[in-house]
Short mmCIF file of C-alpha atoms and ligand atoms in Angstrom, two decimals:
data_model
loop_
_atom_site.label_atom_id
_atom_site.label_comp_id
_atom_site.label_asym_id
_atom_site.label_seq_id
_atom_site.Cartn_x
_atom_site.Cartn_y
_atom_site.Cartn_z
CA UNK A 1 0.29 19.78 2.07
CA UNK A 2 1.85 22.04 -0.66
CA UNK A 3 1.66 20.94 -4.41
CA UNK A 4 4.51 18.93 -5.80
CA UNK A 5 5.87 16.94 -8.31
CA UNK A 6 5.79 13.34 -8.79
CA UNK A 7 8.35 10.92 -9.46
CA UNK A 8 9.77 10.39 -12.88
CA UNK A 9 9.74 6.65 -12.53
CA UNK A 10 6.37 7.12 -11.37
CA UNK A 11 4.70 7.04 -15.30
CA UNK A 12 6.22 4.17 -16.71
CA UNK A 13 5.67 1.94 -13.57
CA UNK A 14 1.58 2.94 -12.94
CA UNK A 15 1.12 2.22 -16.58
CA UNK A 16 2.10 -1.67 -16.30
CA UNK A 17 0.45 -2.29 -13.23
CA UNK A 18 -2.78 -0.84 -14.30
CA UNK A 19 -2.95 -2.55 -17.91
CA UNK A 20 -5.42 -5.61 -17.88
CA UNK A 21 -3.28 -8.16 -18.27
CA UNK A 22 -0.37 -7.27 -15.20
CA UNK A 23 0.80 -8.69 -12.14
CA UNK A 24 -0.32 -6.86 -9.24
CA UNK A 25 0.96 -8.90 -6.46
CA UNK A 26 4.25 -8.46 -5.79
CA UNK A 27 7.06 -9.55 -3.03
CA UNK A 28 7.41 -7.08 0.35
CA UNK A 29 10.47 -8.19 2.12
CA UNK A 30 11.09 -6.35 5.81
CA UNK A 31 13.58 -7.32 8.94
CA UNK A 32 12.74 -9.42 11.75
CA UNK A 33 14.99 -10.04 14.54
CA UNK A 34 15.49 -13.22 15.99
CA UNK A 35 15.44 -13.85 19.88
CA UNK A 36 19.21 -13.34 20.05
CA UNK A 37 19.04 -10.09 18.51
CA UNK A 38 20.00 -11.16 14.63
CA UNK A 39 18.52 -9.05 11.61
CA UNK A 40 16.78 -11.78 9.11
CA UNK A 41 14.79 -10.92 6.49
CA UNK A 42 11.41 -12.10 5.62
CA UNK A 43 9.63 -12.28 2.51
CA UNK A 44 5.82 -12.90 1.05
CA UNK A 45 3.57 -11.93 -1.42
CA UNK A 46 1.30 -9.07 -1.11
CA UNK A 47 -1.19 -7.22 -3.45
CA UNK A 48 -0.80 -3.92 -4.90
CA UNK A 49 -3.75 -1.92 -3.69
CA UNK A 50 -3.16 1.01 -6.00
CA UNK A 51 -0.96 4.41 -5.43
CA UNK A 52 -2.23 5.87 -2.24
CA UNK A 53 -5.19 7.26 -2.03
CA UNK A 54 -6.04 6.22 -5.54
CA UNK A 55 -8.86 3.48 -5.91
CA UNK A 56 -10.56 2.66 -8.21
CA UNK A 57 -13.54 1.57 -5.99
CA UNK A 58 -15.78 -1.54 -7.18
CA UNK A 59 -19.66 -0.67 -7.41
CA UNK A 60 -20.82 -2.46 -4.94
CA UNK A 61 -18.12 -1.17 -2.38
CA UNK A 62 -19.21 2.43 -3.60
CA UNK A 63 -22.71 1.62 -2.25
CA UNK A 64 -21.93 -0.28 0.63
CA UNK A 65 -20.07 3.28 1.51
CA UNK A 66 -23.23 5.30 0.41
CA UNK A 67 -26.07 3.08 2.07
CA UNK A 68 -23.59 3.15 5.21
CA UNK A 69 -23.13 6.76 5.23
CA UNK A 70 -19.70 6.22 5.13
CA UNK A 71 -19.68 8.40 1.74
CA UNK A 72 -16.18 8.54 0.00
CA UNK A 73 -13.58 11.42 0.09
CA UNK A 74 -13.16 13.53 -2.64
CA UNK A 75 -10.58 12.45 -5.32
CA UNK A 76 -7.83 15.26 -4.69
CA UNK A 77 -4.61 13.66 -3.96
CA UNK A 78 -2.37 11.51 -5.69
CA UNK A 79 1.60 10.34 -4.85
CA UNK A 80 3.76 7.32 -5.80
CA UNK A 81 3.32 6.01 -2.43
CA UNK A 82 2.29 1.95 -2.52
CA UNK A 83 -0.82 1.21 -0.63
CA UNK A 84 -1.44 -2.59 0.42
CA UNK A 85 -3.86 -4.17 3.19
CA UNK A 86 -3.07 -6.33 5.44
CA UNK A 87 -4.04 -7.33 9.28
CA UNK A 88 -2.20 -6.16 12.14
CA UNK A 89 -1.88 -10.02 13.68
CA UNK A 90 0.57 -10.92 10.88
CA UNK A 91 4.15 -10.85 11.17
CA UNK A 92 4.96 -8.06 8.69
CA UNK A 93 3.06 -5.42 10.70
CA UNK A 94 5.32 -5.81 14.22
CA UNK A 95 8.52 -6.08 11.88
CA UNK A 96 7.83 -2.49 11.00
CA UNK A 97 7.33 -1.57 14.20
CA UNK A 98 10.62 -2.75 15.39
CA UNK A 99 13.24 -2.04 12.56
CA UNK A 100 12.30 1.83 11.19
CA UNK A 101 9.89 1.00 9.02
CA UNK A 102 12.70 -0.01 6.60
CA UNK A 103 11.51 -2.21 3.50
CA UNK A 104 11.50 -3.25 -0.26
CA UNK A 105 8.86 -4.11 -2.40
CA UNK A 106 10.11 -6.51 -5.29
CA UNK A 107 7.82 -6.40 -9.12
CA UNK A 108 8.70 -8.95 -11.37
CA UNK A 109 6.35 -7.53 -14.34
CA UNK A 110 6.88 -10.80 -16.35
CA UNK A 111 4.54 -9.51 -19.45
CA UNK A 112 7.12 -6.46 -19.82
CA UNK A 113 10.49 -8.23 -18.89
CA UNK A 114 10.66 -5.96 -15.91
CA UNK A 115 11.93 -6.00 -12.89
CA UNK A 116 11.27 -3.27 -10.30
CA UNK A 117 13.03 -2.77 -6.70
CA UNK A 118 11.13 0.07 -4.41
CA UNK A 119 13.29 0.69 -1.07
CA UNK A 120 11.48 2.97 1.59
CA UNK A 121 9.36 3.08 4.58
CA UNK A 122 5.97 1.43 5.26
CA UNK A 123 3.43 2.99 7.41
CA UNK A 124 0.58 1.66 8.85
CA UNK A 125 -2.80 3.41 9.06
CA UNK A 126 -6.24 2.33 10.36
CA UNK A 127 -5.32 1.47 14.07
CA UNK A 128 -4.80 4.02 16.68
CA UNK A 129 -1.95 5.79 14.22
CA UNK A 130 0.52 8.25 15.86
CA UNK A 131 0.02 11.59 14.24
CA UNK A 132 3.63 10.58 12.90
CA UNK A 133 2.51 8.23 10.09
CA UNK A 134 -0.54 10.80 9.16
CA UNK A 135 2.47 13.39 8.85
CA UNK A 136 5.01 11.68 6.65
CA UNK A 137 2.10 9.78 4.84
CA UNK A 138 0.59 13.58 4.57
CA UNK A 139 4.07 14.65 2.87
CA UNK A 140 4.06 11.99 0.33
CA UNK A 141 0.44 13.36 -1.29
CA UNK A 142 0.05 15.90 -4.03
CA UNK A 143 -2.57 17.94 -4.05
CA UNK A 144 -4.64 17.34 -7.93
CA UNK A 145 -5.61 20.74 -9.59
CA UNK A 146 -8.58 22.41 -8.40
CA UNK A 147 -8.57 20.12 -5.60
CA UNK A 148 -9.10 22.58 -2.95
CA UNK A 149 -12.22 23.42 -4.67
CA UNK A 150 -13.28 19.95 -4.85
CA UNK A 151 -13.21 19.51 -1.40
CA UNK A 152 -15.14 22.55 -0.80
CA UNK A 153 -18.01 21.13 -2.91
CA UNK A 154 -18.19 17.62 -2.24
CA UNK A 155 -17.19 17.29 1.19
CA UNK A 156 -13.43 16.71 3.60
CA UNK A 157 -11.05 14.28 2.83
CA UNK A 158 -10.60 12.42 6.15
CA UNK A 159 -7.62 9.57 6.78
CA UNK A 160 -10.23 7.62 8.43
CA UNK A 161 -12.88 7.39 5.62
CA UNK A 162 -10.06 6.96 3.30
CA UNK A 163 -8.89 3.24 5.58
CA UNK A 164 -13.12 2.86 5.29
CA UNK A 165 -12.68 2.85 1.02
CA UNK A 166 -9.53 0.21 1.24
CA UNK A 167 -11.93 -1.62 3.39
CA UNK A 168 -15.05 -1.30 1.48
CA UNK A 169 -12.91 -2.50 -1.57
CA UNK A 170 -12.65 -5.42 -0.62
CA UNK A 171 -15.55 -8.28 -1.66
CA UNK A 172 -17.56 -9.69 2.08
CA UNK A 173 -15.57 -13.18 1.93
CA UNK A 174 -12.12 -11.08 1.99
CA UNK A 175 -13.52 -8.50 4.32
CA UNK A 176 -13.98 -11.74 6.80
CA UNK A 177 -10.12 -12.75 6.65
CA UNK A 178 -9.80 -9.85 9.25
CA UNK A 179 -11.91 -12.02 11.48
CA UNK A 180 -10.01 -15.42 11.00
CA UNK A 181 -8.35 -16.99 13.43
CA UNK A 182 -5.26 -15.32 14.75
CA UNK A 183 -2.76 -15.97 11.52
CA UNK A 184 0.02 -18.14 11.80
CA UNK A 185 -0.75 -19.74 15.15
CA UNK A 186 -1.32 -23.39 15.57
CA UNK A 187 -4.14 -24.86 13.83
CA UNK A 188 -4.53 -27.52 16.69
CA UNK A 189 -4.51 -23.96 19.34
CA UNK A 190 -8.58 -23.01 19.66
CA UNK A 191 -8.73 -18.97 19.29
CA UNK A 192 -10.31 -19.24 22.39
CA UNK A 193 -12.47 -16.55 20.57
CA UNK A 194 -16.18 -17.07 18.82
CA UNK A 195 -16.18 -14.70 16.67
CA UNK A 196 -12.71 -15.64 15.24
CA UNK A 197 -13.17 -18.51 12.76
CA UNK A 198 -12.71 -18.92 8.39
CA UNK A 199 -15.07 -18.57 5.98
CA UNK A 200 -17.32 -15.49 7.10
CA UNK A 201 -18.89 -12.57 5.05
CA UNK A 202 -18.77 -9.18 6.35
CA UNK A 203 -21.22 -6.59 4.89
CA UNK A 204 -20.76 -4.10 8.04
CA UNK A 205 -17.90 -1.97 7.80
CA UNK A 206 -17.68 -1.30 10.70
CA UNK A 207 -17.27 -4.68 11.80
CA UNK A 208 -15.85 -4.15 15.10
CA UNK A 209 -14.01 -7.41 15.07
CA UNK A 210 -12.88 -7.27 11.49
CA UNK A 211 -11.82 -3.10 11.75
CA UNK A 212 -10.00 -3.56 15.10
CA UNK A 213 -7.46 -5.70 12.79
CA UNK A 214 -7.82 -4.26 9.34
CA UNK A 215 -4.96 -2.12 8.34
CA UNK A 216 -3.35 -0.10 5.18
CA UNK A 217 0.14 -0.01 5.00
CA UNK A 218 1.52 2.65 3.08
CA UNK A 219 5.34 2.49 1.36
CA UNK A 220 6.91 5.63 0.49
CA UNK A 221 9.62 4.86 -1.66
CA UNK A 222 12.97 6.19 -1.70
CA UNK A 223 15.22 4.25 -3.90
CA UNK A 224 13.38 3.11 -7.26
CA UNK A 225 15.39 0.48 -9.11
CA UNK A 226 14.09 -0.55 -12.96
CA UNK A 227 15.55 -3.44 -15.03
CA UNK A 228 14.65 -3.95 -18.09
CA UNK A 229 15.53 -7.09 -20.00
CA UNK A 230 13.22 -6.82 -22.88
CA UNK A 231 16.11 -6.13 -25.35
CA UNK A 232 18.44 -8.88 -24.39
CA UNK A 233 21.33 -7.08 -26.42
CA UNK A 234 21.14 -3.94 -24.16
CA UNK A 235 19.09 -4.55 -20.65
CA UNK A 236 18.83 -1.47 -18.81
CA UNK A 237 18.80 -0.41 -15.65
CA UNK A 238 18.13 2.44 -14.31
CA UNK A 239 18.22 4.03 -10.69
CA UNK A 240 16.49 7.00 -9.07
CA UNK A 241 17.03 8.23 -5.41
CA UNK A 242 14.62 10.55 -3.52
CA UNK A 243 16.25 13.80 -2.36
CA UNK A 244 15.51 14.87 1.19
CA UNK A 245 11.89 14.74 2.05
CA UNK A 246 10.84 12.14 -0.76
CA UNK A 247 11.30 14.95 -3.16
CA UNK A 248 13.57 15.48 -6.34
CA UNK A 249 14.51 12.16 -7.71
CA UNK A 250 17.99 11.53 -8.83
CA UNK A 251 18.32 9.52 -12.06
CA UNK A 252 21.43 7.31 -13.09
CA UNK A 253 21.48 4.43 -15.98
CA UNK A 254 24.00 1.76 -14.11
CA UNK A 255 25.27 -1.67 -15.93
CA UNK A 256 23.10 -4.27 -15.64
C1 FMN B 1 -1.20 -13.87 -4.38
C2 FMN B 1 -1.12 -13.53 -2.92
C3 FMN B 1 -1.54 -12.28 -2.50
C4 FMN B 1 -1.46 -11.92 -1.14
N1 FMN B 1 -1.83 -10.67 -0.77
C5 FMN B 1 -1.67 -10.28 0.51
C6 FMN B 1 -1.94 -8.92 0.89
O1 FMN B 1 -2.31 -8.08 0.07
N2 FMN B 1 -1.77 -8.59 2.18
C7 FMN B 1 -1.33 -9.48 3.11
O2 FMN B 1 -1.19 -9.10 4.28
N3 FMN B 1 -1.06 -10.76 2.80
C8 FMN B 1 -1.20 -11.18 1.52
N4 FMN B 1 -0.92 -12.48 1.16
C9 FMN B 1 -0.49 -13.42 2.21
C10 FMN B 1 1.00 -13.19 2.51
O3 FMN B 1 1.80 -13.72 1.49
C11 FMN B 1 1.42 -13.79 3.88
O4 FMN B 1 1.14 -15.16 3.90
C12 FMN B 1 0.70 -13.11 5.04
O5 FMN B 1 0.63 -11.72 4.83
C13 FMN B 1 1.40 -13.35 6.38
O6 FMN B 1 2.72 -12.84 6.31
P1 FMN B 1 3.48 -12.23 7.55
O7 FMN B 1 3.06 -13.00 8.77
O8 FMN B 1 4.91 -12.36 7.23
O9 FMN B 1 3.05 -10.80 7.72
C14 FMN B 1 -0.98 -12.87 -0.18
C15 FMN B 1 -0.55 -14.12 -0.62
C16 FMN B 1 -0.63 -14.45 -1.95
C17 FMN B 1 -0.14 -15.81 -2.38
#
C-alpha cells in the first residue's frame, strides 16, 4: 500500500461532518432487481461511521477492546473512503452483491446549505470477505507519516481487529440489533431462533450470534458532487471524478 494523496474534496467535506453540530446520517441509495429482472432503486438512511479506518473510539469501547484483548490497531492509515455498519440480513447488503457494488451516498448538510452526492462502490468487510474487497479496500488507504514505524512499535494493523473497533464502537443496546430478529420479515413469522429477539445488551464482542451478522461496509467514492446554496445569488457546484484506480481527482465548477 504505497503513500498517496487524498482527495481535494476530501477537506472541506470531513470538516462539516465532524463539527458538533452536523448531520451524520445520510441517504445510501443502491439497485435491486425485481423478480422479472427490472433495476429499481432503493433508498434509506444510514450513519456515517467516520472515513475508513478512522474512529474516534468511545472510552468504554477502548476498554471493552483492552479487557478483551482485542487491543486496537495502530492509527496509520487514513483515505476518503465512507465507512458505515450495518447487518448482513438487510436488504442493502445482497443488493451489492448482485449489481457491482454500484452506489451513492446522498448528504444534505442542512447547517451549511450543502448538498453532497458520493458515487462509487461499497464493500463489505467482517464476514468471510474475498481477498477482493481487502484488495481494493487496501488501495483506497494512505499510509500516515511515520506509520511504518508505528506499527513496528505498537503492534500490526489487522482488517479483522479493525471490523472488532467498528464493533466495539458501538454502545451494548446497539451491539444487540445484530441479534434481532431477522430484519424486515413478518412480525407475526417466529424467528424460529432463541437467541434472536429485541432489546438485548451485548458486552462480548465476540458475540457469536451478533458477529456472524455484523458487518462494515466500505464506499470508495468515485464521482464527488458538491452544491452549495449558501449564497443564493451564486450556488455552486462543483464536480470531481477519480482517475483510474481512485486516484487523481478531476475538478470542474458546472451550473447549478
Ligand atoms: C437515523 C437513522 C440511522 C440509521 N443508520 C443505519 C445504519 O447506520 N446502518 C444500517 O444498516 N441501517 C441504518 N438505519 C436503518 C435503515 O434506514 C434501514 O431501515 C435498514 O438498514 C434496512 O434497510 P435495507 O433492508 O434496505 O438494507 C438507520 C435509520 C435511521 C432512521
Amino acid at each position: 500500500m504505497p503513500p498517496r494523496a487524498l482527495a481535494p474534496w476530501l477537506t472541506p467535506l470531513k470538516t462539516h461532518l465532524t463539527s458538533p453540530s452536523a448531520t451524520t446520517s445520510f441517504t445510501l441509495t443502491t439497485i435491486a432487481h425485481t423478480t422479472h429482472g427490472h433495476a429499481v432503486p432503493r433508498a434509506r438512511t444510514v450513519e456515517f461511521r467516520g472515513f475508513f479506518p478512522t474512529l474516534s473510539l468511545h472510552p468504554s469501547g477502548i476498554k471493552s477492546l483492552k479487557e478483551q484483548n482485542i487491543g486496537l490497531n495502530p492509527d496509520i492509515y487514513e483515505s476518503e473512503m465512507i465507512a458505515v455498519t450495518t447487518d448482513v440480513r438487510m436488504e442493502k447488503v445482497g443488493e451489492l452483491g448482485s449489481s457491482g457494488g454500484v452506489v451513492e451516498g446522498m448528504f444534505w448538510l442542512a447547517e451549511v446549505g450543502e448538498q453532497w452526492r458520493v458515487k462509487g462502490k461499497g464493500f463489505v468487510l467482517g464476514g468471510k470477505e474475498g481477498e477482493e474487497e481487502r484488495e481494493v479496500v487496501g488501495r483506497g488507504l494512505r499510509l500516515k507519516e511515520g506509520g511504518k514505524e508505528k506499527e513496528k512499535e505498537e503492534g500490526e494493523w489487522t482488517w479483522e481487529r479493525q471490523v472488532d473497533m467498528y464493533f466495539a464502537n458501538h454502545s451494548p443496546a446497539m451491539r444487540g440489533t445484530f441479534k434481532n430478529p431477522p430484519p424486515g420479515t413478518p412480525r407475526s413469522q417466529d424467528p424460529g431462533n432463541p437467541q434472536l429477539k429485541l432489546g438485548q445488551k451485548v458486552e462480548d464482542l465476540r458475540d457469536e450470534v451478533a458477529r456472524a451478522n455484523f458487518r462494515v461496509l466500505v464506499i470508495r467514492p468515485e464521482e464527488v458532487e458538491r452544491l452549495d446554496l449558501q449564497d443564493p445569488e451564486n450556488v455552486t457546484r462543483t464536480r470531481w471524478t477519480a482517475g483510474r484506480d481512485g486516484e487523481d481527482w478531476e475538478e470542474a465548477e458546472l451550473w447549478p
